[in-house]
Amino acid sequence: MEKAQYLDWNNSIQILKKAYEAGLFVLIIGPKGTGKTSLVRDFAKSMNANLDSINFSLRTRESHLVGTKTLTDGTVSFDEGILIKSMRQGDLLYLDEINSAEADVLLRLDEALDDRRQIMLKESTGEVVRANQNWFVIATINPLTHSGTKELPPQILSRFPVRIRLEYPPENIELEIIKKHVSGVNDSELIQAIKLANTLRQAAAVEELFYSPSLRETIAYGKLVEKGMSPKEAANYVFGNVYTQWGNIEYQKVSDIITSMFGN
Ligand SMILES: Nc1ncnc2c1ncn2[C@@H]1O[C@H](COP(=O)(O)OP(=O)(O)OP(=O)(O)O)[C@@H](O)[C@H]1O
Ligand SMILES: [Mg+2]
């Protein structure tokens, strides 16, 4: 489904390659929908690396990473988790939203991520698993301003000494990115939506609004217009209606902005 190529507008692939060659793990910091996941996928493809991903939440357990004991026909065996598999195979391990993980999970990760790159399987044989030399780890975090995110302990932060910041791109670049996903729509109609998105992002940044639209929204708007919807209508469906979640006053504020930019 995802045919569009990643537009490497701030040279992130180059930085990832240098970090990879130097064996330095990378942390990508950026708000939602700024292209973190697409960047990592594109990097994995360009390196011909096998990508293992895990998306952290409060429900992620150590067993997801390390593995679980299973009982088949009376024999107990150990089903290795994604961390152990990726270490053995020398894969690229993508730890998405690592700052949503619980402390005990992070502690276990910490063991594998330190300079020895090894972990003891205390839950099975006690074997010490050493990572294949190609093993590489990239993690992402959302900035702390995002609800539900926790501060990443300094201990874990220090395991990722290369940090890439991804922000919302400048207008002309966002236009190029949208055009990788959408064709046959006038630039001017796309730019209108980018300007609207930026207005809403700025208002959210100073806490005048509760929600900040991402690249996902400007792309969605483009796709609706591509299917024949009017820009004003697409703007309402994609950018406006979501604010109803915070009540009518919030919605009305945004609705007025849309009317002033797109007409009645
Ligand atoms: N530089 C880019 N080139 C092409 N497409 C992009 C780029 N940046 C973002 N996109 C598109 O924007 C959308 C959101 O990107 P992506 O899912 O990678 O963001 P994310 O930062 O991982 O978001 P989240 O924090 O919500 O997981 C996707 O459809 C992606 O294809
Ligand atoms: Mg993502």
PDB file of N, CA and C and ligand atoms in Angstrom, residues 2 4-9 30-39 41 55 94 96-97 142 166 177 180-181 214-216 219 223, ligand 1:
ATOM      1  N   GLU A   2       1.923   1.230   0.828  1.00  0.00           N
ATOM      2  CA  GLU A   2       2.795   2.410   0.970  1.00  0.00           C
ATOM      3  C   GLU A   2       3.833   2.428  -0.148  1.00  0.00           C
ATOM      4  N   ALA A   4       4.811   5.403  -1.686  1.00  0.00           N
ATOM      5  CA  ALA A   4       5.548   6.661  -1.684  1.00  0.00           C
ATOM      6  C   ALA A   4       6.926   6.523  -1.036  1.00  0.00           C
ATOM      7  N   GLN A   5       7.907   7.140  -1.637  1.00  0.00           N
ATOM      8  CA  GLN A   5       9.274   7.152  -1.140  1.00  0.00           C
ATOM      9  C   GLN A   5       9.440   8.205  -0.060  1.00  0.00           C
ATOM     10  N   TYR A   6      10.351   7.956   0.822  1.00  0.00           N
ATOM     11  CA  TYR A   6      10.640   8.926   1.874  1.00  0.00           C
ATOM     12  C   TYR A   6      11.460  10.082   1.295  1.00  0.00           C
ATOM     13  N   LEU A   7      11.056  11.293   1.576  1.00  0.00           N
ATOM     14  CA  LEU A   7      11.819  12.463   1.149  1.00  0.00           C
ATOM     15  C   LEU A   7      12.749  12.864   2.292  1.00  0.00           C
ATOM     16  N   ASP A   8      14.043  12.664   2.066  1.00  0.00           N
ATOM     17  CA  ASP A   8      15.019  12.877   3.140  1.00  0.00           C
ATOM     18  C   ASP A   8      15.434  14.351   3.180  1.00  0.00           C
ATOM     19  N   TRP A   9      14.540  15.177   3.701  1.00  0.00           N
ATOM     20  CA  TRP A   9      14.717  16.626   3.587  1.00  0.00           C
ATOM     21  C   TRP A   9      15.758  17.183   4.551  1.00  0.00           C
ATOM     22  N   GLY A  30      10.701  13.491  17.994  1.00  0.00           N
ATOM     23  CA  GLY A  30       9.843  14.345  17.187  1.00  0.00           C
ATOM     24  C   GLY A  30       8.390  14.072  17.471  1.00  0.00           C
ATOM     25  N   PRO A  31       7.547  15.076  17.272  1.00  0.00           N
ATOM     26  CA  PRO A  31       6.112  14.888  17.492  1.00  0.00           C
ATOM     27  C   PRO A  31       5.515  13.877  16.507  1.00  0.00           C
ATOM     28  N   LYS A  32       4.267  13.511  16.745  1.00  0.00           N
ATOM     29  CA  LYS A  32       3.620  12.498  15.903  1.00  0.00           C
ATOM     30  C   LYS A  32       3.557  12.935  14.442  1.00  0.00           C
ATOM     31  N   GLY A  33       3.627  11.946  13.587  1.00  0.00           N
ATOM     32  CA  GLY A  33       3.449  12.196  12.159  1.00  0.00           C
ATOM     33  C   GLY A  33       4.495  13.066  11.510  1.00  0.00           C
ATOM     34  N   THR A  34       5.719  13.041  12.024  1.00  0.00           N
ATOM     35  CA  THR A  34       6.784  13.826  11.380  1.00  0.00           C
ATOM     36  C   THR A  34       7.675  12.940  10.518  1.00  0.00           C
ATOM     37  N   GLY A  35       7.322  11.668  10.382  1.00  0.00           N
ATOM     38  CA  GLY A  35       8.061  10.798   9.468  1.00  0.00           C
ATOM     39  C   GLY A  35       9.087   9.894  10.135  1.00  0.00           C
ATOM     40  N   LYS A  36       8.982   9.713  11.441  1.00  0.00           N
ATOM     41  CA  LYS A  36       9.977   8.899  12.144  1.00  0.00           C
ATOM     42  C   LYS A  36       9.977   7.448  11.635  1.00  0.00           C
ATOM     43  N   THR A  37       8.783   6.872  11.604  1.00  0.00           N
ATOM     44  CA  THR A  37       8.687   5.472  11.189  1.00  0.00           C
ATOM     45  C   THR A  37       9.065   5.306   9.716  1.00  0.00           C
ATOM     46  N   SER A  38       8.620   6.238   8.878  1.00  0.00           N
ATOM     47  CA  SER A  38       8.974   6.132   7.454  1.00  0.00           C
ATOM     48  C   SER A  38      10.477   6.257   7.247  1.00  0.00           C
ATOM     49  N   LEU A  39      11.107   7.114   8.029  1.00  0.00           N
ATOM     50  CA  LEU A  39      12.565   7.280   7.923  1.00  0.00           C
ATOM     51  C   LEU A  39      13.273   5.963   8.229  1.00  0.00           C
ATOM     52  N   ARG A  41      12.066   2.901   8.173  1.00  0.00           N
ATOM     53  CA  ARG A  41      11.780   1.895   7.146  1.00  0.00           C
ATOM     54  C   ARG A  41      12.643   2.116   5.906  1.00  0.00           C
ATOM     55  N   ASN A  55       6.361  -1.598  19.190  1.00  0.00           N
ATOM     56  CA  ASN A  55       5.759  -0.333  19.586  1.00  0.00           C
ATOM     57  C   ASN A  55       5.426  -0.420  21.070  1.00  0.00           C
ATOM     58  N   TYR A  94      13.889  -1.689  15.860  1.00  0.00           N
ATOM     59  CA  TYR A  94      13.248  -0.380  15.957  1.00  0.00           C
ATOM     60  C   TYR A  94      12.362  -0.343  17.197  1.00  0.00           C
ATOM     61  N   ASP A  96       9.908   1.683  18.998  1.00  0.00           N
ATOM     62  CA  ASP A  96       9.060   2.838  18.757  1.00  0.00           C
ATOM     63  C   ASP A  96       8.421   3.316  20.062  1.00  0.00           C
ATOM     64  N   GLU A  97       8.464   4.614  20.295  1.00  0.00           N
ATOM     65  CA  GLU A  97       7.878   5.223  21.500  1.00  0.00           C
ATOM     66  C   GLU A  97       8.385   4.565  22.772  1.00  0.00           C
ATOM     67  N   ASN A 142       8.394  10.636  21.611  1.00  0.00           N
ATOM     68  CA  ASN A 142       7.657  11.871  21.354  1.00  0.00           C
ATOM     69  C   ASN A 142       8.089  12.873  22.414  1.00  0.00           C
ATOM     70  N   LEU A 166      13.301  15.484  14.577  1.00  0.00           N
ATOM     71  CA  LEU A 166      12.426  15.639  13.412  1.00  0.00           C
ATOM     72  C   LEU A 166      11.282  16.567  13.792  1.00  0.00           C
ATOM     73  N   ILE A 177       6.471  16.648   0.050  1.00  0.00           N
ATOM     74  CA  ILE A 177       6.129  15.370   0.705  1.00  0.00           C
ATOM     75  C   ILE A 177       4.701  14.946   0.346  1.00  0.00           C
ATOM     76  N   LYS A 180       4.331  13.390  -2.947  1.00  0.00           N
ATOM     77  CA  LYS A 180       4.780  12.007  -3.080  1.00  0.00           C
ATOM     78  C   LYS A 180       3.613  11.038  -2.839  1.00  0.00           C
ATOM     79  N   HIS A 181       2.561  11.545  -2.182  1.00  0.00           N
ATOM     80  CA  HIS A 181       1.410  10.686  -1.850  1.00  0.00           C
ATOM     81  C   HIS A 181       0.173  11.016  -2.672  1.00  0.00           C
ATOM     82  N   SER A 214      -0.779  16.665  12.009  1.00  0.00           N
ATOM     83  CA  SER A 214       0.537  16.220  11.529  1.00  0.00           C
ATOM     84  C   SER A 214       0.557  16.146  10.008  1.00  0.00           C
ATOM     85  N   LEU A 215       1.648  15.613   9.485  1.00  0.00           N
ATOM     86  CA  LEU A 215       1.733  15.383   8.040  1.00  0.00           C
ATOM     87  C   LEU A 215       0.671  14.391   7.561  1.00  0.00           C
ATOM     88  N   ARG A 216       0.274  13.521   8.473  1.00  0.00           N
ATOM     89  CA  ARG A 216      -0.774  12.569   8.122  1.00  0.00           C
ATOM     90  C   ARG A 216      -2.042  13.311   7.682  1.00  0.00           C
ATOM     91  N   ILE A 219      -1.628  15.142   4.263  1.00  0.00           N
ATOM     92  CA  ILE A 219      -1.682  14.135   3.195  1.00  0.00           C
ATOM     93  C   ILE A 219      -3.130  13.662   2.984  1.00  0.00           C
ATOM     94  N   LYS A 223      -5.517  13.768  -0.359  1.00  0.00           N
ATOM     95  CA  LYS A 223      -6.161  12.595  -0.953  1.00  0.00           C
ATOM     96  C   LYS A 223      -7.656  12.809  -1.173  1.00  0.00           C
TER      97      LYS A 223
HETATM   98  N1  LIG B   1       9.863  12.857   4.535  1.00  0.00           N
HETATM   99  C1  LIG B   1       8.765  12.187   4.152  1.00  0.00           C
HETATM  100  N2  LIG B   1       8.654  11.698   2.906  1.00  0.00           N
HETATM  101  C2  LIG B   1       7.545  11.031   2.518  1.00  0.00           C
HETATM  102  N3  LIG B   1       6.489  10.801   3.306  1.00  0.00           N
HETATM  103  C3  LIG B   1       6.541  11.275   4.562  1.00  0.00           C
HETATM  104  C4  LIG B   1       7.678  11.987   5.058  1.00  0.00           C
HETATM  105  N4  LIG B   1       7.466  12.342   6.336  1.00  0.00           N
HETATM  106  C5  LIG B   1       6.252  11.880   6.642  1.00  0.00           C
HETATM  107  N5  LIG B   1       5.687  11.230   5.590  1.00  0.00           N
HETATM  108  C6  LIG B   1       4.350  10.609   5.563  1.00  0.00           C
HETATM  109  O1  LIG B   1       3.605  11.140   6.651  1.00  0.00           O
HETATM  110  C7  LIG B   1       2.872  10.129   7.322  1.00  0.00           C
HETATM  111  C8  LIG B   1       3.335  10.031   8.768  1.00  0.00           C
HETATM  112  O2  LIG B   1       4.666   9.563   8.815  1.00  0.00           O
HETATM  113  P1  LIG B   1       5.174   8.495   9.893  1.00  0.00           P
HETATM  114  O3  LIG B   1       4.144   7.493  10.203  1.00  0.00           O
HETATM  115  O4  LIG B   1       6.500   8.001   9.426  1.00  0.00           O
HETATM  116  O5  LIG B   1       5.381   9.485  11.138  1.00  0.00           O
HETATM  117  P2  LIG B   1       5.782   9.157  12.654  1.00  0.00           P
HETATM  118  O6  LIG B   1       6.659  10.258  13.081  1.00  0.00           O
HETATM  119  O7  LIG B   1       6.300   7.764  12.757  1.00  0.00           O
HETATM  120  O8  LIG B   1       4.371   9.286  13.370  1.00  0.00           O
HETATM  121  P3  LIG B   1       3.939   8.709  14.831  1.00  0.00           P
HETATM  122  O9  LIG B   1       4.687   9.516  15.845  1.00  0.00           O
HETATM  123  O10 LIG B   1       2.464   9.000  14.890  1.00  0.00           O
HETATM  124  O11 LIG B   1       4.274   7.265  14.850  1.00  0.00           O
HETATM  125  C9  LIG B   1       3.101   8.845   6.544  1.00  0.00           C
HETATM  126  O12 LIG B   1       2.053   8.698   5.626  1.00  0.00           O
HETATM  127  C10 LIG B   1       4.410   9.103   5.805  1.00  0.00           C
HETATM  128  O13 LIG B   1       4.470   8.376   4.623  1.00  0.00           O
END
